[in-house]
C-alpha positions as CSV (number, residue, x, y, z in Angstrom):
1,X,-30.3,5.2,47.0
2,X,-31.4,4.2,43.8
3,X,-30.2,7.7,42.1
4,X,-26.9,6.7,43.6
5,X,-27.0,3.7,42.4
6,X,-27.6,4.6,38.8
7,X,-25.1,7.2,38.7
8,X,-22.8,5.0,39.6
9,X,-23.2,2.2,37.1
10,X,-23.3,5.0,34.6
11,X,-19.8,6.2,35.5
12,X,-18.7,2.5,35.3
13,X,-19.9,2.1,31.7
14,X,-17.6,5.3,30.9
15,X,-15.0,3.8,32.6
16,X,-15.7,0.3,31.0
17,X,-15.5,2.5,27.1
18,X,-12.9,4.2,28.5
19,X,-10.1,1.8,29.1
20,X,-11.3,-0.2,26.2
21,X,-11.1,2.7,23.9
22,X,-7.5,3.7,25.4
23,X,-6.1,0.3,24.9
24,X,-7.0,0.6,21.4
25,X,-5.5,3.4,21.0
26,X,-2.7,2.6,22.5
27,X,-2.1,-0.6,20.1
28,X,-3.0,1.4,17.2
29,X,-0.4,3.5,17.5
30,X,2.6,1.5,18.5
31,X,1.3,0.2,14.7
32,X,1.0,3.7,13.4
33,X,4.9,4.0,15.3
34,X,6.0,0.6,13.4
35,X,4.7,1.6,9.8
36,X,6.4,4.9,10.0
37,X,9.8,3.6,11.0
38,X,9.7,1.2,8.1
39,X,8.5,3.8,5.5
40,X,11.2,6.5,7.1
41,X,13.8,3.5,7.1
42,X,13.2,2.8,3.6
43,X,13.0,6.8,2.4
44,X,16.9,7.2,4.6
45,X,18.2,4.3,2.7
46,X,17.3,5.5,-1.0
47,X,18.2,9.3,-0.1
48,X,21.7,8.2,1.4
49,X,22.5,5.5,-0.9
50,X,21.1,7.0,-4.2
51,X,20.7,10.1,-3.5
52,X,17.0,10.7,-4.3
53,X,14.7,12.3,-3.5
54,X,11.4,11.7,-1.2
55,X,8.2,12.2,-3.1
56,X,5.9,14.8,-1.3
57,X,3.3,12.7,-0.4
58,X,5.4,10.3,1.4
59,X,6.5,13.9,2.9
60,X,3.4,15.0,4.1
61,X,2.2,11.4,5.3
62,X,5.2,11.4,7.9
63,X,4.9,14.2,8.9
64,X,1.3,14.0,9.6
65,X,2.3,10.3,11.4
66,X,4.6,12.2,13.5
67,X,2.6,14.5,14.7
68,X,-0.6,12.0,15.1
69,X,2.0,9.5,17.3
70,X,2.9,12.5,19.7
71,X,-0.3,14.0,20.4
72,X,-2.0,10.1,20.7
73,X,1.0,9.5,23.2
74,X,0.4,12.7,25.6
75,X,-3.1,11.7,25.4
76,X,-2.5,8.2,26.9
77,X,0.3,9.8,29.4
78,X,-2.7,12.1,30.4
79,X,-5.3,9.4,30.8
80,X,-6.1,8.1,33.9
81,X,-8.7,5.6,34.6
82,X,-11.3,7.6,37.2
83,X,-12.4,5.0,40.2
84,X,-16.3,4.4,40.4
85,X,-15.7,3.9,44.5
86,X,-14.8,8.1,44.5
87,X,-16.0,9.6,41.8
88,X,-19.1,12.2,41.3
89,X,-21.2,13.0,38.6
90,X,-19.1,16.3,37.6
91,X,-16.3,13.2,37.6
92,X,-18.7,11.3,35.0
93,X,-18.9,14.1,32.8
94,X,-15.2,14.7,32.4
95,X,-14.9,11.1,31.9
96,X,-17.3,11.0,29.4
97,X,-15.1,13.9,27.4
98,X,-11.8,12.1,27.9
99,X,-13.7,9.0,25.8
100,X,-15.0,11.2,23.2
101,X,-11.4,12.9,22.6
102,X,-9.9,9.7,22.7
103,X,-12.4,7.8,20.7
104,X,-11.9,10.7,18.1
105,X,-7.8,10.3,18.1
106,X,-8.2,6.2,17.6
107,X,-10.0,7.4,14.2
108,X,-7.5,9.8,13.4
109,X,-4.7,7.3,13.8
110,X,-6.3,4.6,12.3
111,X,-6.9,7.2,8.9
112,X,-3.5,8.1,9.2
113,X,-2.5,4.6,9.4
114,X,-4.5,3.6,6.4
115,X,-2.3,5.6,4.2
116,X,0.5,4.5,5.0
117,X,1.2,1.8,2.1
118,X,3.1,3.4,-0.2
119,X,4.6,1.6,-3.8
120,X,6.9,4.9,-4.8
121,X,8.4,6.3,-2.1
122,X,11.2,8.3,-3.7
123,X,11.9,9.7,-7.0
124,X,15.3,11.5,-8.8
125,X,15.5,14.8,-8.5
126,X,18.3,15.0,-11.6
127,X,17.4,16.0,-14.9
128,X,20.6,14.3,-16.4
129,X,20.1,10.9,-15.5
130,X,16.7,10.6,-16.7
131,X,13.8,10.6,-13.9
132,X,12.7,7.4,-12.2
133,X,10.8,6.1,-9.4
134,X,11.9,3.5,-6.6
135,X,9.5,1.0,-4.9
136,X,9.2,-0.3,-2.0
137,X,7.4,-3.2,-3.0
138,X,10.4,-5.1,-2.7
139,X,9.9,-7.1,0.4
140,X,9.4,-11.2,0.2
141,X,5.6,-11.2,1.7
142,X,4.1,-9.6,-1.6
143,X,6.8,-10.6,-3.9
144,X,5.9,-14.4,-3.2
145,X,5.6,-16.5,-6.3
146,X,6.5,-13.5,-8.6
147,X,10.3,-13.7,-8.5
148,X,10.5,-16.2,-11.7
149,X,8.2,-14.0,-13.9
150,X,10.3,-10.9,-12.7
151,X,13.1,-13.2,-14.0
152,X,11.7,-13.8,-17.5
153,X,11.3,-10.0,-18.1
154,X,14.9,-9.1,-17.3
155,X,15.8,-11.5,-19.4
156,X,13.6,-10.4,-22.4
157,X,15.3,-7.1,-21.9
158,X,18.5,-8.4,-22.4
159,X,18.0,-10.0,-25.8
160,X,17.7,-7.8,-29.3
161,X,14.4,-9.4,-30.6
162,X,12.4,-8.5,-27.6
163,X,11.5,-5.0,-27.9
164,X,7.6,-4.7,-26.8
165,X,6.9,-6.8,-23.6
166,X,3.5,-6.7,-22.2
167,X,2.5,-8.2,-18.8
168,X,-1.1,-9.6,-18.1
169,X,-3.3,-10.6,-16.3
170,X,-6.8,-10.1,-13.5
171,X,-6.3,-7.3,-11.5
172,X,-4.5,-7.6,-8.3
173,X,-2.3,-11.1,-9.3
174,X,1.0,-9.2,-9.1
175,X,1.9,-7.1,-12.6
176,X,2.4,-3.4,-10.9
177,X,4.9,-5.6,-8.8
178,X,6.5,-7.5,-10.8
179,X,6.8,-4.1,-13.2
180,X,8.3,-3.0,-9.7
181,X,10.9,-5.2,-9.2
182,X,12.3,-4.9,-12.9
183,X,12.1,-1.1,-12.5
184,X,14.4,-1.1,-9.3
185,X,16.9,-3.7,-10.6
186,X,17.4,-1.0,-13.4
187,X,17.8,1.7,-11.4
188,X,20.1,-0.5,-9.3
189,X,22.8,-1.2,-12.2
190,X,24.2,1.7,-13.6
191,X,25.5,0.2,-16.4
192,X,22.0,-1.9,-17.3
193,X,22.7,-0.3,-21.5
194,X,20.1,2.2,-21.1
195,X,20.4,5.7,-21.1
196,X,16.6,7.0,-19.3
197,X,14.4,4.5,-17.4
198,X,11.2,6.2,-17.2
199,X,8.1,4.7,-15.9
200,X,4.5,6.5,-16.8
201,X,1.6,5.6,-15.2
202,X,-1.6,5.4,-17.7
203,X,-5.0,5.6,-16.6
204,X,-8.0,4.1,-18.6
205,X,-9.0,7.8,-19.6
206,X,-5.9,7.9,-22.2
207,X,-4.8,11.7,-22.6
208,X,-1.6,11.7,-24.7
209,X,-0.6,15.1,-24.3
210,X,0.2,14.2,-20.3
211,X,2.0,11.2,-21.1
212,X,4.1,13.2,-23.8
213,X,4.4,16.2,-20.6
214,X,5.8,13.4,-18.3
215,X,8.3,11.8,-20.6
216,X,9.7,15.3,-21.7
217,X,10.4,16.3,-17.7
218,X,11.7,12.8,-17.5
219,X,14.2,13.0,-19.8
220,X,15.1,16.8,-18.7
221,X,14.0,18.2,-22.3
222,X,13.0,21.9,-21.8
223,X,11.6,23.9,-24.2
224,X,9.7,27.1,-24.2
225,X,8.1,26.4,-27.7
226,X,6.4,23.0,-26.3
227,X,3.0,23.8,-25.8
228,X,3.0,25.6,-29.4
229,X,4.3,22.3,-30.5
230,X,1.6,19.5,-32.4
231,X,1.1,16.4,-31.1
232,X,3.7,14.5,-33.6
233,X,5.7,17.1,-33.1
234,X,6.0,16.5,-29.3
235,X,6.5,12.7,-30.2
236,X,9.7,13.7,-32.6
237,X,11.3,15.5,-29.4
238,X,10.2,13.4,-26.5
239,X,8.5,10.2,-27.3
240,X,9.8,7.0,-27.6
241,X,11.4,5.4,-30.5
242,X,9.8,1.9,-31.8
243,X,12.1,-0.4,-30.5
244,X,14.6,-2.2,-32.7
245,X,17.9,-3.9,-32.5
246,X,19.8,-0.7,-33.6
247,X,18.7,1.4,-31.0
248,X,17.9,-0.7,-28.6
249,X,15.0,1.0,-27.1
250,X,12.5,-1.4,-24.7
251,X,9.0,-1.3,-23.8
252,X,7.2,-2.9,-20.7
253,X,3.9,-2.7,-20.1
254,X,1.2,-3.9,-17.6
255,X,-2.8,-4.7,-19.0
256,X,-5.8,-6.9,-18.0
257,X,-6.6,-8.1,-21.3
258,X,-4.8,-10.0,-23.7
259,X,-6.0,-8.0,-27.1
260,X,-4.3,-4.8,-26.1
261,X,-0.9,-6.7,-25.7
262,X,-1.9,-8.1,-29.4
263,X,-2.9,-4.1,-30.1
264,X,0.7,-3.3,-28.7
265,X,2.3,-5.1,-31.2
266,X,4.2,-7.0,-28.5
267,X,7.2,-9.6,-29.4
268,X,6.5,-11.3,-25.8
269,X,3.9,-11.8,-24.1
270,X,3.9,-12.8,-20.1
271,X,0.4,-14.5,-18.6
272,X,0.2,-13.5,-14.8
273,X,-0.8,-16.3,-13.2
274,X,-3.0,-16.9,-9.9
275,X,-0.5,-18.5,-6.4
276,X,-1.7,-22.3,-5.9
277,X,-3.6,-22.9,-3.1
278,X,-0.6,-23.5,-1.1
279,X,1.5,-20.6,-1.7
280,X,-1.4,-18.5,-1.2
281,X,-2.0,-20.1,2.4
282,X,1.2,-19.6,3.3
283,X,0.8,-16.0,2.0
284,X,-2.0,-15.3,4.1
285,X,-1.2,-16.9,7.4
286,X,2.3,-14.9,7.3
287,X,0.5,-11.8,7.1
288,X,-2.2,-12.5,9.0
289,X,0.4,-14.0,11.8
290,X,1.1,-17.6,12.3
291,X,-0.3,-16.5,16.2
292,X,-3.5,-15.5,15.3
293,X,-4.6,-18.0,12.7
294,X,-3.5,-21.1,15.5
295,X,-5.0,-19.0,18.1
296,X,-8.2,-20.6,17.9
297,X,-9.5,-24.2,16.2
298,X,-12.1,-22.3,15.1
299,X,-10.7,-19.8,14.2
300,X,-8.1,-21.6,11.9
301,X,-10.7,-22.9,10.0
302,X,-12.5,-19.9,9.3
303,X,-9.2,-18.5,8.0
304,X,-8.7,-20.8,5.1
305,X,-12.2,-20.0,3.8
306,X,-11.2,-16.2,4.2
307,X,-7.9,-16.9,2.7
308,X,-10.1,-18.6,-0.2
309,X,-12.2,-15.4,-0.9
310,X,-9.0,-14.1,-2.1
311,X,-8.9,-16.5,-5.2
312,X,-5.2,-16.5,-5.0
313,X,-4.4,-13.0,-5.8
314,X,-1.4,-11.6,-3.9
315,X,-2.7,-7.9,-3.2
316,X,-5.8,-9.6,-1.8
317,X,-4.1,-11.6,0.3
318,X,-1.8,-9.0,1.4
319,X,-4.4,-6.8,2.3
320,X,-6.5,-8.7,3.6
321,X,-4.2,-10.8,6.0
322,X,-2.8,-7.4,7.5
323,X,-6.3,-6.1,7.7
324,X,-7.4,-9.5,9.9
325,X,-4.6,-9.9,11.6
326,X,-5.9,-8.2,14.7
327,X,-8.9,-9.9,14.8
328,X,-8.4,-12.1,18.0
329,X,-12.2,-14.0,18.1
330,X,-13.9,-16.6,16.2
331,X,-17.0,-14.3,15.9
332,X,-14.8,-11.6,13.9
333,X,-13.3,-13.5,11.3
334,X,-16.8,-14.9,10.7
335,X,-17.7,-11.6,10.4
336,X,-15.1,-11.0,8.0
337,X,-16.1,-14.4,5.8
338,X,-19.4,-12.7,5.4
339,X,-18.7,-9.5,4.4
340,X,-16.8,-11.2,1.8
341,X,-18.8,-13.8,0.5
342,X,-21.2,-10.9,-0.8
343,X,-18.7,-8.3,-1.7
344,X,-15.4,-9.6,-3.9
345,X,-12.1,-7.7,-2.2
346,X,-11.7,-4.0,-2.8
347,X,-11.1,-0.8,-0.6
348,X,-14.8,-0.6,0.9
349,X,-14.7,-4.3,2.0
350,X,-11.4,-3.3,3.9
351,X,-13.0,-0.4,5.2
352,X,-15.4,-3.1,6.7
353,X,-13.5,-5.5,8.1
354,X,-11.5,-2.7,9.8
355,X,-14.5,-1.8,11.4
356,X,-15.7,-5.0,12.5
């Protein structure tokens, strides 16, 4: 009797994992469904409208989403919830297997889903047009509070005696964005005076000779002789003029630190500035959902002091409010106020709070 007993509570604790396990797979990828409709939406629009082209790793992420949303689904079709009044212990072993295969899709999905914020989505394919890249970065929840410096920029590049304009600013308070926005408005109108938009990605490791590579397959110059070529000799065939009011050339650029835009030389200089504490509120709340944060007194209070940690930084409270917004207990979102109270907001925190 008591043998019987314990197998049986046994198979009930599979069950228990079981069904918890299935329902979050189940949510997860109705998400992972959701996030790939938008990206694909976005990706049709550009290729139809503008005729561009899909970067590869928004390709291969798709694809890979695809496949991961079919093979999740046949797994919950398959699933079926095994009764502790009929089962066995050969029962209990297969049940145990269905939670591991399931436990090990739910981590697949949830990678899978990780990856799915993209800020370039498509690029041109042309060589006569110059080469460019297209955000999607253009929606209203992270674009909040940035319209009016996105404003000043496009008006700097409309004027002659703006020709070096440098954006700055702490990490994460909305420059790559606001760079964003510009960039597509360019794109957007043909006739914006300029004959290439090209946008070059630096890293802190500066190697010149890359730069100089990208700008030349930008602007479609081919040349068998390049590589033979000296550094100033590439910058005579593919760099970019100083700018001045004759040829009208313009340079935007994005830094955390005030002395390189003095280094840069720049005619304008833009200060990116932290949201108040009520734009970034309202920030939060929208992406963590209105639902959740009034779910719970408790819970709403615990909320503003995670929405705090942010330090009004837009990418952080992006992030961060996507990332909590399935958090549905008190307990969890004090969870998540600890972990970052001793950690400031980066990838590994995320990791951590999607955990928890």
């Amino acid at each position: 009797m008591g043998k019987d007993f314990k197998s049986m509570v046994t198979r009930c604790i599979y069950v228990g994992k079981e069904n918890d396990n299935a329902k979050k797979l189940k949510t997860i990828t109705e998400e992972l469904r959701d996030l790939h409709k938008s990206v694909m939406k976005r990706v049709k629009m550009y290729e139809d409208q503008q005729k561009l082209k899909r970067l590869e790793k928004v390709q291969v992420w798709l694809r890979q989403s695809d496949a991961a949303i079919k093979e999740a689904e046949e797994m919950l079709m398959m699933y079926m919830p095994s009764s502790a009044s009929n089962g066995s212990n050969v029962m209990m072993s297969s049940s145990h297997k269905i939670d591991k295969k399931i436990c090990k899709m739910l981590k697949e999905v949830q990678e899978i889903k990780s990856r799915g914020t993209f800020d370039v989505v498509v690029e041109n394919s042309g060589v006569g047009g110059g080469s460019m890249m297209i955000s999607t970065v253009d929606r209203d929840d992270q674009t909040v509070g940035l319209e009016a410096v996105s404003g000043l920029v496009w008006r700097c590049l409309t004027v002659d005696n703006t020709g070096i304009i440098g954006l700055y600013g702490v990490e994460g308070v909305g420059k790559t964005t606001v760079l964003t926005q510009v960039n597509n408005r360019l794109l957007q109108h043909k006739s914006n005076g300029f004959d290439f938009v090209i946008w070059v990605f630096v890293s802190k490791n500066l190697n010149l000779e890359k730069i100089q590579d990208t700008i030349r397959e930008k602007i479609g110059f081919l040349d068998r002789s390049w590589t033979s070529k000296t550094e100033e000799e590439k910058a005579v065939k593919a760099g970019v003029p100083p700018p001045d009011g004759q040829n009208r050339s313009k340079i935007v650029f994005t830094t955390c630190s005030d002395d390189v835009c003095r280094e840069m030389g720049t005619q304008t200089k833009i200060k990116m500035e932290k949201l108040s504490w009520e734009r970034a509120w309202d920030l939060f709340k929208k992406n963590a959902g209105e639902e959740t944060v009034k779910s719970h007194p408790d819970i709403t209070k615990v909320a503003q002091e995670v929405a705090a940690k942010c330090d009004g930084l837009p990418l952080a409270l992006v992030t961060i409010g996507r990332a909590m917004a399935s958090k549905k207990t008190p307990q969890e979102w004090r969870d998540a106020l600890y972990i970052l109270s001793n950690s400031p907001p980066n990838f590994s925190v995320l990791k951590l709070l999607d955990r928890n």
